[in-house]
């Protein structure tokens, strides 16, 4: 992609309305534009990152056996009257009336709707277990939308819903999602710590939030230091191995970790100086709530002896759009964003210092063609800007590798490669550059 033809409305000035670094950098790097409080358009650079994040979430959901569907954003109020949540949800729910005066709403979550889908077609215990998920925009009329996409009113969530015949099955479904979350966040280079959490308006009595530690996090959290030393990517997963999964979940819940609503000061004190008090960004939240929706909404299947069973359910959320902000909170420096390779909007940036110079232009063309041949995306800065301006833009938008072509290198057949994280630079041949970028 040529930068001269791309849409990258970067800002030189720091936007005054943004209080935290990820919000500032998303605006400065031209990733998003605010349309109303807590409502954003995603511009090409931001949209690319959002899709990368979404794809990792999707692959790990699929791997854990969840099935992707797509439910609408607009829901009939009727379903929510059946579960009893229509009145409970209060002002956070955006209520709409259609031309026939029917009460509708913009979905803040989909427990009712997925239960309606299940009751129409799941009839026998043989139809279970199932886990259905979608990745869809939600609306919550938050009192204080803030920090950009971190606490939006319209935001992208992955929400999965499991249906099981009994509590043991539901626990296994819960454990699958628990572990798929560890894997999902680890693939993005994030350590998301599972913590016992309150269930709020979703309900149920077993729940974990996944929190990334960051100074700007909205939640106060308390964590055993030992947790921070655990390797979050180091475990094998066989999703059918019930006991094996439980063992991994037990390991990741063996250390003390709680949000302030669940914090037990006495337990914290026992930890002494092992207790870390920090702030966290909640990037995921999982719930087990048994028959809270299946019973009142009349979802039942026939058991092996003809008995009627209300499926045991859980729901599992990931804040997909929030993750983009959280990733920046965890990966930036004074010059801008530093994308982990797995979510970077392009694999690398190519800077041509002498646009119009035949040797430089030819080398850039050759390099980009070879990168593309190796399945790597490059953003090519072919603008006639100063070298300083080009480097500043590349640093700001945070692509993992910066490949700089100048007249001297073009003659010698070398390219200057800078790693955005750490800033190490080296002069390499085209072949070596491709290998480097491909190694991610
Ligand atoms: C679980 C899936 C639920 O809604 N129902 C379906 C359950 N859980 S939750 O904790 O309320 O939300 C899940 C995740 O969504 C993100 N999130 C938000 N992201 C941006 N802006 C918001 N206003 C917002 N509210 C929730 C969080 O990451 C949360 O963990």
Short mmCIF file of C-alpha atoms in Angstrom, two decimals, residues 29-223:
data_model
loop_
_atom_site.label_atom_id
_atom_site.label_comp_id
_atom_site.label_asym_id
_atom_site.label_seq_id
_atom_site.Cartn_x
_atom_site.Cartn_y
_atom_site.Cartn_z
CA UNK A 29 -2.23 7.94 14.30
CA UNK A 30 -5.50 8.48 12.43
CA UNK A 31 -7.01 5.19 13.59
CA UNK A 32 -10.41 6.43 14.74
CA UNK A 33 -12.66 9.45 14.62
CA UNK A 34 -15.19 10.28 17.30
CA UNK A 35 -18.71 10.77 15.93
CA UNK A 36 -20.53 11.29 19.24
CA UNK A 37 -19.62 10.60 22.87
CA UNK A 38 -18.36 7.01 22.99
CA UNK A 39 -19.14 6.36 19.30
CA UNK A 40 -16.32 6.04 16.77
CA UNK A 41 -15.62 5.50 13.12
CA UNK A 42 -12.71 3.18 12.45
CA UNK A 43 -10.41 4.57 9.76
CA UNK A 44 -8.24 2.29 7.59
CA UNK A 45 -5.31 1.89 9.99
CA UNK A 46 -7.53 1.28 13.02
CA UNK A 47 -9.86 -0.99 11.08
CA UNK A 48 -6.95 -3.18 10.02
CA UNK A 49 -5.88 -3.65 13.66
CA UNK A 50 -9.46 -4.29 14.80
CA UNK A 51 -9.78 -7.01 12.16
CA UNK A 52 -6.49 -8.62 13.19
CA UNK A 53 -7.63 -8.73 16.82
CA UNK A 54 -11.02 -10.07 15.78
CA UNK A 55 -9.41 -12.82 13.70
CA UNK A 56 -7.24 -14.06 16.58
CA UNK A 57 -10.31 -14.14 18.82
CA UNK A 58 -12.25 -16.03 16.13
CA UNK A 59 -9.51 -18.62 15.53
CA UNK A 60 -9.21 -19.38 19.24
CA UNK A 61 -12.99 -19.63 19.68
CA UNK A 62 -13.18 -22.03 16.74
CA UNK A 63 -10.28 -24.05 18.12
CA UNK A 64 -12.16 -24.44 21.40
CA UNK A 65 -15.17 -25.80 19.51
CA UNK A 66 -17.40 -22.71 19.58
CA UNK A 67 -19.52 -22.12 16.46
CA UNK A 68 -19.73 -18.71 14.85
CA UNK A 69 -23.12 -17.17 14.11
CA UNK A 70 -24.28 -13.59 13.66
CA UNK A 71 -27.18 -12.19 15.61
CA UNK A 72 -28.62 -8.74 14.84
CA UNK A 73 -27.81 -5.56 16.75
CA UNK A 74 -31.51 -4.68 17.11
CA UNK A 75 -33.61 -6.90 19.37
CA UNK A 76 -37.31 -7.04 20.28
CA UNK A 77 -38.01 -5.93 23.88
CA UNK A 78 -40.33 -8.92 24.22
CA UNK A 79 -37.43 -11.34 24.73
CA UNK A 80 -36.08 -9.22 27.55
CA UNK A 81 -39.49 -9.09 29.21
CA UNK A 82 -39.45 -12.90 29.26
CA UNK A 83 -36.16 -13.06 31.15
CA UNK A 84 -37.18 -10.19 33.42
CA UNK A 85 -34.18 -8.05 32.44
CA UNK A 86 -36.05 -5.42 30.39
CA UNK A 87 -36.77 -3.27 33.43
CA UNK A 88 -33.61 -4.23 35.36
CA UNK A 89 -31.25 -2.95 32.69
CA UNK A 90 -32.25 0.67 33.27
CA UNK A 91 -30.82 3.62 31.44
CA UNK A 92 -27.85 1.74 30.04
CA UNK A 93 -30.16 0.16 27.47
CA UNK A 94 -30.87 2.15 24.33
CA UNK A 95 -34.59 1.71 23.73
CA UNK A 96 -36.10 2.26 20.31
CA UNK A 97 -39.68 2.25 19.02
CA UNK A 98 -40.31 1.14 15.44
CA UNK A 99 -43.01 2.59 13.12
CA UNK A 100 -45.56 0.10 14.47
CA UNK A 101 -44.90 1.33 18.00
CA UNK A 102 -43.14 -1.93 18.88
CA UNK A 103 -40.52 -1.72 21.60
CA UNK A 104 -37.08 -2.59 20.30
CA UNK A 105 -33.59 -2.09 21.69
CA UNK A 106 -29.98 -1.95 20.54
CA UNK A 107 -28.50 -5.07 22.12
CA UNK A 108 -26.11 -4.58 25.05
CA UNK A 109 -25.58 -8.39 25.16
CA UNK A 110 -27.38 -11.45 23.72
CA UNK A 111 -28.26 -14.00 26.43
CA UNK A 112 -32.00 -13.73 25.67
CA UNK A 113 -31.67 -13.88 21.91
CA UNK A 114 -29.38 -16.89 21.87
CA UNK A 115 -31.71 -18.66 24.33
CA UNK A 116 -34.54 -17.98 21.88
CA UNK A 117 -32.49 -19.53 19.06
CA UNK A 118 -31.75 -22.57 21.22
CA UNK A 119 -35.35 -23.14 22.31
CA UNK A 120 -36.52 -23.17 18.70
CA UNK A 121 -34.25 -26.03 17.73
CA UNK A 122 -32.57 -27.84 20.63
CA UNK A 123 -34.99 -30.57 21.63
CA UNK A 124 -32.95 -33.49 22.94
CA UNK A 125 -29.98 -33.94 25.25
CA UNK A 126 -28.25 -35.22 22.11
CA UNK A 127 -28.36 -31.65 20.73
CA UNK A 128 -26.00 -30.62 23.55
CA UNK A 129 -23.37 -29.53 24.37
CA UNK A 130 -23.17 -26.52 22.06
CA UNK A 131 -21.39 -23.18 22.20
CA UNK A 132 -22.56 -20.42 19.84
CA UNK A 133 -20.73 -17.13 19.49
CA UNK A 134 -20.76 -13.99 17.43
CA UNK A 135 -18.64 -10.88 17.04
CA UNK A 136 -21.05 -8.00 16.89
CA UNK A 137 -21.46 -4.34 17.85
CA UNK A 138 -23.11 -3.66 21.18
CA UNK A 139 -24.56 -0.50 22.61
CA UNK A 140 -24.51 0.46 26.28
CA UNK A 141 -25.48 3.97 27.18
CA UNK A 142 -22.63 4.31 29.68
CA UNK A 143 -22.95 7.22 32.13
CA UNK A 144 -19.35 8.18 31.48
CA UNK A 145 -18.01 6.99 28.15
CA UNK A 146 -14.31 7.79 28.23
CA UNK A 147 -10.80 6.85 27.26
CA UNK A 148 -11.75 6.44 23.60
CA UNK A 149 -12.57 2.88 22.58
CA UNK A 150 -11.75 1.67 26.07
CA UNK A 151 -15.16 2.61 27.47
CA UNK A 152 -17.31 3.30 24.46
CA UNK A 153 -21.07 3.35 24.12
CA UNK A 154 -20.95 1.45 20.84
CA UNK A 155 -18.27 -1.24 21.01
CA UNK A 156 -17.35 -4.54 19.41
CA UNK A 157 -17.70 -7.62 21.58
CA UNK A 158 -17.16 -11.31 21.03
CA UNK A 159 -19.85 -13.06 23.02
CA UNK A 160 -20.18 -16.82 23.28
CA UNK A 161 -22.97 -18.81 24.94
CA UNK A 162 -22.73 -22.42 26.10
CA UNK A 163 -25.54 -24.95 26.60
CA UNK A 164 -25.01 -28.16 28.58
CA UNK A 165 -27.18 -30.89 30.08
CA UNK A 166 -25.70 -30.68 33.56
CA UNK A 167 -23.46 -28.66 35.85
CA UNK A 168 -20.39 -30.84 35.19
CA UNK A 169 -20.73 -30.31 31.45
CA UNK A 170 -21.20 -26.59 31.98
CA UNK A 171 -18.04 -26.47 34.07
CA UNK A 172 -16.10 -28.08 31.23
CA UNK A 173 -17.58 -25.55 28.78
CA UNK A 174 -16.49 -22.78 31.17
CA UNK A 175 -12.99 -24.22 31.40
CA UNK A 176 -12.69 -24.40 27.62
CA UNK A 177 -13.46 -20.71 27.32
CA UNK A 178 -11.18 -19.89 30.26
CA UNK A 179 -8.27 -21.55 28.50
CA UNK A 180 -9.12 -20.22 25.07
CA UNK A 181 -8.96 -16.74 26.64
CA UNK A 182 -5.46 -17.36 27.99
CA UNK A 183 -4.41 -18.45 24.51
CA UNK A 184 -6.16 -15.57 22.76
CA UNK A 185 -4.53 -12.88 24.86
CA UNK A 186 -1.13 -14.62 24.83
CA UNK A 187 -1.18 -14.56 21.01
CA UNK A 188 -1.48 -10.79 21.23
CA UNK A 189 1.49 -10.66 23.58
CA UNK A 190 -0.72 -9.82 26.56
CA UNK A 191 -0.76 -11.27 30.03
CA UNK A 192 -4.44 -11.19 30.98
CA UNK A 193 -4.83 -12.29 34.58
CA UNK A 194 -8.00 -14.19 35.45
CA UNK A 195 -9.63 -12.85 38.61
CA UNK A 196 -12.72 -13.82 40.54
CA UNK A 197 -15.32 -11.21 39.72
CA UNK A 198 -18.81 -9.91 40.40
CA UNK A 199 -21.50 -11.00 37.99
CA UNK A 200 -23.56 -7.78 37.90
CA UNK A 201 -26.54 -7.71 35.52
CA UNK A 202 -25.51 -10.93 33.71
CA UNK A 203 -26.02 -13.03 36.85
CA UNK A 204 -24.74 -16.36 38.14
CA UNK A 205 -22.23 -17.25 40.82
CA UNK A 206 -19.06 -18.30 39.02
CA UNK A 207 -17.27 -15.63 37.07
CA UNK A 208 -13.79 -14.51 36.08
CA UNK A 209 -12.61 -11.26 34.61
CA UNK A 210 -9.42 -11.18 32.54
CA UNK A 211 -7.42 -8.11 33.49
CA UNK A 212 -4.34 -6.58 31.88
CA UNK A 213 -2.26 -4.62 34.33
CA UNK A 214 -1.87 -0.99 33.24
CA UNK A 215 -1.58 2.25 35.17
CA UNK A 216 -4.52 3.71 33.32
CA UNK A 217 -6.81 0.74 33.98
CA UNK A 218 -10.26 1.51 35.34
CA UNK A 219 -10.35 -1.27 37.94
CA UNK A 220 -8.31 -1.53 41.12
CA UNK A 221 -6.91 -5.07 41.32
CA UNK A 222 -4.91 -7.13 43.82
CA UNK A 223 -2.62 -9.87 42.59
#
